[in-house]
Every structure is written in structure tokens, then in C-alpha cells.
């Protein structure tokens, strides 16, 4: 069973950094392939147990009821063992999927931080360009004003 420290974001097969639905499913996982099935309880036999201390009409019927209850008990035990094994498999499966999801979340956070850094740099660059543009507009206005004064002085 994979633990959090054993799963790295690079273990997830991403093509060109894009998540696919197959990345969220365990490849070749028996649980995913078969799906979870709910076990059914066996049908209860019609057994009539006498009250303690009551008269028993037929010992043979009592023995048959005891055998029926024993078979039901064995079926229930087998179902319990199957369900326990199935639950252990599901727990392992959930642990692996949880660790993969944590790795995907980690990668998403890294991508978000990188994107926010790029956005901040782009905004700062834009602000710098806008300031430079405003300075250039001011210089052009000053240059035109000087040119107009020079023209006015020459005429």
C-alpha cells in the first residue's frame, strides 16, 4: 500500500501537463475493473427454536434445525470473511487514490503559484511600460511645446 511519502507528483502520468480522467483511476485495478459489489445475506431458513425448558416434539426436527443453523452460520462466516477481505482491498485502493489525489493537488498548487508569479510579473511589466509611455508622451508634449515656441520666436 502506498503511503503519502511514497507518492510523488511525477509518478502521475500527465501528458503535456494536462489531466485526463484516466489519471484519476488506478490502471488495471481490480476494484475499478470489477466495481464494488454488495454481498447478499443468505435467505434465513425457517427454523423454529423451542423456548428454553419447553417440550421438544421431535428430536429429529431439532437436529435438522441445528444443522440448518450451522449451515447458515458457515455461510455468514464465509460472507464475513469475503466482506472483510473486500473492505481491506477497498481501504488499500482508497489509500492509493488519496495519495494520488494529494500528488495532483500538490502539482496544481505549484502550477497555481507559478501562474500567479507570471501574472504578477506581467502586471508589473505592463505598469512599467505604461509609466514609460506616459513619460514619453510628456517628453513629446514638451518637445512640441519647444518646437512651437521656437517657431513662434522665429516668425
PDB file of C-alpha atoms in Angstrom:
ATOM      1  CA  UNK A   1       0.000   0.000   0.000  1.00  0.00           C
ATOM      2  CA  UNK A   2       1.393   3.366  -0.989  1.00  0.00           C
ATOM      3  CA  UNK A   3       1.882   5.978   1.662  1.00  0.00           C
ATOM      4  CA  UNK A   4       1.921   9.727   1.196  1.00  0.00           C
ATOM      5  CA  UNK A   5       5.702   9.909   1.318  1.00  0.00           C
ATOM      6  CA  UNK A   6       5.976   7.204  -1.379  1.00  0.00           C
ATOM      7  CA  UNK A   7       3.860   9.054  -3.939  1.00  0.00           C
ATOM      8  CA  UNK A   8       5.452  11.854  -5.891  1.00  0.00           C
ATOM      9  CA  UNK A   9       3.710  14.228  -8.244  1.00  0.00           C
ATOM     10  CA  UNK A  10       5.997  12.966 -11.002  1.00  0.00           C
ATOM     11  CA  UNK A  11       4.579   9.449 -10.561  1.00  0.00           C
ATOM     12  CA  UNK A  12       1.323  10.574 -12.141  1.00  0.00           C
ATOM     13  CA  UNK A  13       1.354  10.118 -15.896  1.00  0.00           C
ATOM     14  CA  UNK A  14       0.420  13.519 -17.259  1.00  0.00           C
ATOM     15  CA  UNK A  15       0.791  14.177 -20.964  1.00  0.00           C
ATOM     16  CA  UNK A  16       1.872  17.770 -21.600  1.00  0.00           C
ATOM     17  CA  UNK A  17       0.768  18.722 -18.097  1.00  0.00           C
ATOM     18  CA  UNK A  18      -2.924  18.053 -18.803  1.00  0.00           C
ATOM     19  CA  UNK A  19      -5.011  15.874 -16.505  1.00  0.00           C
ATOM     20  CA  UNK A  20      -7.030  13.105 -18.069  1.00  0.00           C
ATOM     21  CA  UNK A  21      -9.812  11.081 -16.468  1.00  0.00           C
ATOM     22  CA  UNK A  22      -7.580   8.003 -16.655  1.00  0.00           C
ATOM     23  CA  UNK A  23      -5.093   9.720 -14.337  1.00  0.00           C
ATOM     24  CA  UNK A  24      -7.627   9.585 -11.544  1.00  0.00           C
ATOM     25  CA  UNK A  25      -8.271   5.855 -11.853  1.00  0.00           C
ATOM     26  CA  UNK A  26      -5.870   3.132 -10.886  1.00  0.00           C
ATOM     27  CA  UNK A  27      -4.637   1.464 -14.052  1.00  0.00           C
ATOM     28  CA  UNK A  28      -5.505  -2.211 -14.034  1.00  0.00           C
ATOM     29  CA  UNK A  29      -7.065  -2.035 -10.596  1.00  0.00           C
ATOM     30  CA  UNK A  30      -9.291  -4.989  -9.846  1.00  0.00           C
ATOM     31  CA  UNK A  31     -11.587  -2.853  -7.700  1.00  0.00           C
ATOM     32  CA  UNK A  32     -12.063  -0.328 -10.518  1.00  0.00           C
ATOM     33  CA  UNK A  33     -12.449  -3.059 -13.130  1.00  0.00           C
ATOM     34  CA  UNK A  34     -14.974  -5.132 -11.211  1.00  0.00           C
ATOM     35  CA  UNK A  35     -16.609  -2.419  -9.182  1.00  0.00           C
ATOM     36  CA  UNK A  36     -17.760  -2.796  -5.622  1.00  0.00           C
ATOM     37  CA  UNK A  37     -20.494  -5.356  -5.135  1.00  0.00           C
ATOM     38  CA  UNK A  38     -22.665  -5.512  -2.085  1.00  0.00           C
ATOM     39  CA  UNK A  39     -22.724  -9.010  -0.594  1.00  0.00           C
ATOM     40  CA  UNK A  40     -26.141 -10.529  -0.052  1.00  0.00           C
ATOM     41  CA  UNK A  41     -27.209 -12.221   3.118  1.00  0.00           C
ATOM     42  CA  UNK A  42     -28.308 -15.802   2.647  1.00  0.00           C
ATOM     43  CA  UNK A  43     -32.008 -16.475   2.969  1.00  0.00           C
ATOM     44  CA  UNK A  44     -32.810 -17.362   6.522  1.00  0.00           C
ATOM     45  CA  UNK A  45     -34.088 -20.901   6.974  1.00  0.00           C
ATOM     46  CA  UNK A  46     -37.446 -21.368   8.614  1.00  0.00           C
ATOM     47  CA  UNK A  47     -36.195 -22.732  11.909  1.00  0.00           C
ATOM     48  CA  UNK A  48     -38.446 -22.934  14.930  1.00  0.00           C
ATOM     49  CA  UNK A  49     -36.398 -22.937  18.109  1.00  0.00           C
ATOM     50  CA  UNK A  50     -38.203 -24.151  21.192  1.00  0.00           C
ATOM     51  CA  UNK A  51     -38.231 -21.944  24.260  1.00  0.00           C
ATOM     52  CA  UNK A  52     -35.769 -22.972  26.922  1.00  0.00           C
ATOM     53  CA  UNK A  53     -37.273 -25.715  29.072  1.00  0.00           C
ATOM     54  CA  UNK A  54     -40.179 -26.330  26.675  1.00  0.00           C
ATOM     55  CA  UNK A  55     -41.214 -29.756  25.475  1.00  0.00           C
ATOM     56  CA  UNK A  56     -39.452 -30.896  22.256  1.00  0.00           C
ATOM     57  CA  UNK A  57     -41.877 -32.633  19.911  1.00  0.00           C
ATOM     58  CA  UNK A  58     -39.269 -34.202  17.649  1.00  0.00           C
ATOM     59  CA  UNK A  59     -35.582 -34.684  18.278  1.00  0.00           C
ATOM     60  CA  UNK A  60     -35.029 -35.304  14.563  1.00  0.00           C
ATOM     61  CA  UNK A  61     -36.613 -31.920  13.724  1.00  0.00           C
ATOM     62  CA  UNK A  62     -34.458 -30.255  16.378  1.00  0.00           C
ATOM     63  CA  UNK A  63     -31.325 -31.865  14.915  1.00  0.00           C
ATOM     64  CA  UNK A  64     -32.360 -30.789  11.395  1.00  0.00           C
ATOM     65  CA  UNK A  65     -32.887 -27.232  12.663  1.00  0.00           C
ATOM     66  CA  UNK A  66     -29.473 -27.303  14.342  1.00  0.00           C
ATOM     67  CA  UNK A  67     -27.858 -28.427  11.067  1.00  0.00           C
ATOM     68  CA  UNK A  68     -29.695 -25.681   9.158  1.00  0.00           C
ATOM     69  CA  UNK A  69     -28.495 -23.082  11.650  1.00  0.00           C
ATOM     70  CA  UNK A  70     -24.949 -24.448  11.410  1.00  0.00           C
ATOM     71  CA  UNK A  71     -25.027 -24.145   7.588  1.00  0.00           C
ATOM     72  CA  UNK A  72     -26.381 -20.603   7.851  1.00  0.00           C
ATOM     73  CA  UNK A  73     -23.632 -19.775  10.346  1.00  0.00           C
ATOM     74  CA  UNK A  74     -20.987 -21.125   7.942  1.00  0.00           C
ATOM     75  CA  UNK A  75     -22.456 -19.103   5.058  1.00  0.00           C
ATOM     76  CA  UNK A  76     -22.496 -15.978   7.184  1.00  0.00           C
ATOM     77  CA  UNK A  77     -18.898 -16.605   8.269  1.00  0.00           C
ATOM     78  CA  UNK A  78     -17.811 -17.032   4.655  1.00  0.00           C
ATOM     79  CA  UNK A  79     -19.655 -13.817   3.732  1.00  0.00           C
ATOM     80  CA  UNK A  80     -18.000 -12.026   6.652  1.00  0.00           C
ATOM     81  CA  UNK A  81     -14.533 -13.172   5.575  1.00  0.00           C
ATOM     82  CA  UNK A  82     -15.251 -12.125   1.998  1.00  0.00           C
ATOM     83  CA  UNK A  83     -16.534  -8.720   3.098  1.00  0.00           C
ATOM     84  CA  UNK A  84     -13.531  -8.244   5.396  1.00  0.00           C
ATOM     85  CA  UNK A  85     -11.115  -9.057   2.573  1.00  0.00           C
ATOM     86  CA  UNK A  86     -13.067  -6.825   0.199  1.00  0.00           C
ATOM     87  CA  UNK A  87     -13.015  -3.960   2.724  1.00  0.00           C
ATOM     88  CA  UNK A  88      -9.261  -4.352   3.172  1.00  0.00           C
ATOM     89  CA  UNK A  89      -8.836  -4.175  -0.599  1.00  0.00           C
ATOM     90  CA  UNK A  90     -11.041  -1.091  -0.789  1.00  0.00           C
ATOM     91  CA  UNK A  91      -9.090   0.549   2.029  1.00  0.00           C
ATOM     92  CA  UNK A  92      -5.824  -0.052   0.176  1.00  0.00           C
ATOM     93  CA  UNK A  93      -7.396   1.228  -3.031  1.00  0.00           C
ATOM     94  CA  UNK A  94      -8.713   4.364  -1.328  1.00  0.00           C
ATOM     95  CA  UNK A  95      -5.302   4.986   0.216  1.00  0.00           C
ATOM     96  CA  UNK A  96      -3.596   4.824  -3.180  1.00  0.00           C
ATOM     97  CA  UNK A  97      -6.212   7.086  -4.797  1.00  0.00           C
ATOM     98  CA  UNK A  98      -5.983   9.511  -1.885  1.00  0.00           C
ATOM     99  CA  UNK A  99      -2.216   9.692  -2.237  1.00  0.00           C
ATOM    100  CA  UNK A 100      -2.525  10.236  -5.987  1.00  0.00           C
ATOM    101  CA  UNK A 101      -5.069  12.980  -5.415  1.00  0.00           C
ATOM    102  CA  UNK A 102      -2.709  14.624  -2.924  1.00  0.00           C
ATOM    103  CA  UNK A 103       0.068  14.497  -5.510  1.00  0.00           C
ATOM    104  CA  UNK A 104      -2.252  16.041  -8.121  1.00  0.00           C
ATOM    105  CA  UNK A 105      -3.271  18.721  -5.619  1.00  0.00           C
ATOM    106  CA  UNK A 106       0.396  19.427  -4.910  1.00  0.00           C
ATOM    107  CA  UNK A 107       1.099  19.826  -8.625  1.00  0.00           C
ATOM    108  CA  UNK A 108      -1.957  22.028  -9.060  1.00  0.00           C
ATOM    109  CA  UNK A 109      -0.793  24.283  -6.238  1.00  0.00           C
ATOM    110  CA  UNK A 110       2.666  24.518  -7.769  1.00  0.00           C
ATOM    111  CA  UNK A 111       1.114  25.402 -11.122  1.00  0.00           C
ATOM    112  CA  UNK A 112      -1.142  27.981  -9.490  1.00  0.00           C
ATOM    113  CA  UNK A 113       1.805  29.607  -7.724  1.00  0.00           C
ATOM    114  CA  UNK A 114       3.841  29.650 -10.936  1.00  0.00           C
ATOM    115  CA  UNK A 115       0.896  31.153 -12.823  1.00  0.00           C
ATOM    116  CA  UNK A 116       0.364  33.815 -10.177  1.00  0.00           C
ATOM    117  CA  UNK A 117       4.074  34.694 -10.302  1.00  0.00           C
ATOM    118  CA  UNK A 118       3.907  35.034 -14.089  1.00  0.00           C
ATOM    119  CA  UNK A 119       0.763  37.143 -13.827  1.00  0.00           C
ATOM    120  CA  UNK A 120       2.384  39.410 -11.246  1.00  0.00           C
ATOM    121  CA  UNK A 121       5.443  39.818 -13.466  1.00  0.00           C
ATOM    122  CA  UNK A 122       3.231  40.603 -16.461  1.00  0.00           C
ATOM    123  CA  UNK A 123       1.282  43.197 -14.468  1.00  0.00           C
ATOM    124  CA  UNK A 124       4.483  44.805 -13.194  1.00  0.00           C
ATOM    125  CA  UNK A 125       5.873  44.825 -16.715  1.00  0.00           C
ATOM    126  CA  UNK A 126       2.670  46.417 -18.002  1.00  0.00           C
ATOM    127  CA  UNK A 127       2.791  49.076 -15.292  1.00  0.00           C
ATOM    128  CA  UNK A 128       6.418  49.790 -16.190  1.00  0.00           C
ATOM    129  CA  UNK A 129       5.514  50.084 -19.891  1.00  0.00           C
ATOM    130  CA  UNK A 130       2.572  52.377 -19.072  1.00  0.00           C
ATOM    131  CA  UNK A 131       4.848  54.621 -16.964  1.00  0.00           C
ATOM    132  CA  UNK A 132       7.451  54.698 -19.728  1.00  0.00           C
ATOM    133  CA  UNK A 133       4.712  55.519 -22.250  1.00  0.00           C
ATOM    134  CA  UNK A 134       3.407  58.342 -20.038  1.00  0.00           C
ATOM    135  CA  UNK A 135       6.986  59.695 -19.695  1.00  0.00           C
ATOM    136  CA  UNK A 136       7.449  59.551 -23.461  1.00  0.00           C
ATOM    137  CA  UNK A 137       4.121  61.322 -24.021  1.00  0.00           C
ATOM    138  CA  UNK A 138       5.273  64.024 -21.608  1.00  0.00           C
ATOM    139  CA  UNK A 139       8.592  64.383 -23.438  1.00  0.00           C
ATOM    140  CA  UNK A 140       6.825  64.555 -26.812  1.00  0.00           C
ATOM    141  CA  UNK A 141       4.478  67.240 -25.437  1.00  0.00           C
ATOM    142  CA  UNK A 142       7.487  69.187 -24.115  1.00  0.00           C
ATOM    143  CA  UNK A 143       9.274  68.772 -27.445  1.00  0.00           C
ATOM    144  CA  UNK A 144       6.214  70.029 -29.351  1.00  0.00           C
ATOM    145  CA  UNK A 145       5.826  72.959 -26.976  1.00  0.00           C
ATOM    146  CA  UNK A 146       9.512  73.871 -27.507  1.00  0.00           C
ATOM    147  CA  UNK A 147       9.112  73.475 -31.255  1.00  0.00           C
ATOM    148  CA  UNK A 148       6.036  75.715 -31.201  1.00  0.00           C
ATOM    149  CA  UNK A 149       7.910  78.343 -29.146  1.00  0.00           C
ATOM    150  CA  UNK A 150      10.897  78.135 -31.440  1.00  0.00           C
ATOM    151  CA  UNK A 151       8.641  78.568 -34.485  1.00  0.00           C
ATOM    152  CA  UNK A 152       6.849  81.458 -32.823  1.00  0.00           C
ATOM    153  CA  UNK A 153      10.168  83.097 -31.922  1.00  0.00           C
ATOM    154  CA  UNK A 154      11.480  82.723 -35.484  1.00  0.00           C
ATOM    155  CA  UNK A 155       8.445  84.345 -37.056  1.00  0.00           C
TER     156      UNK A 155
END
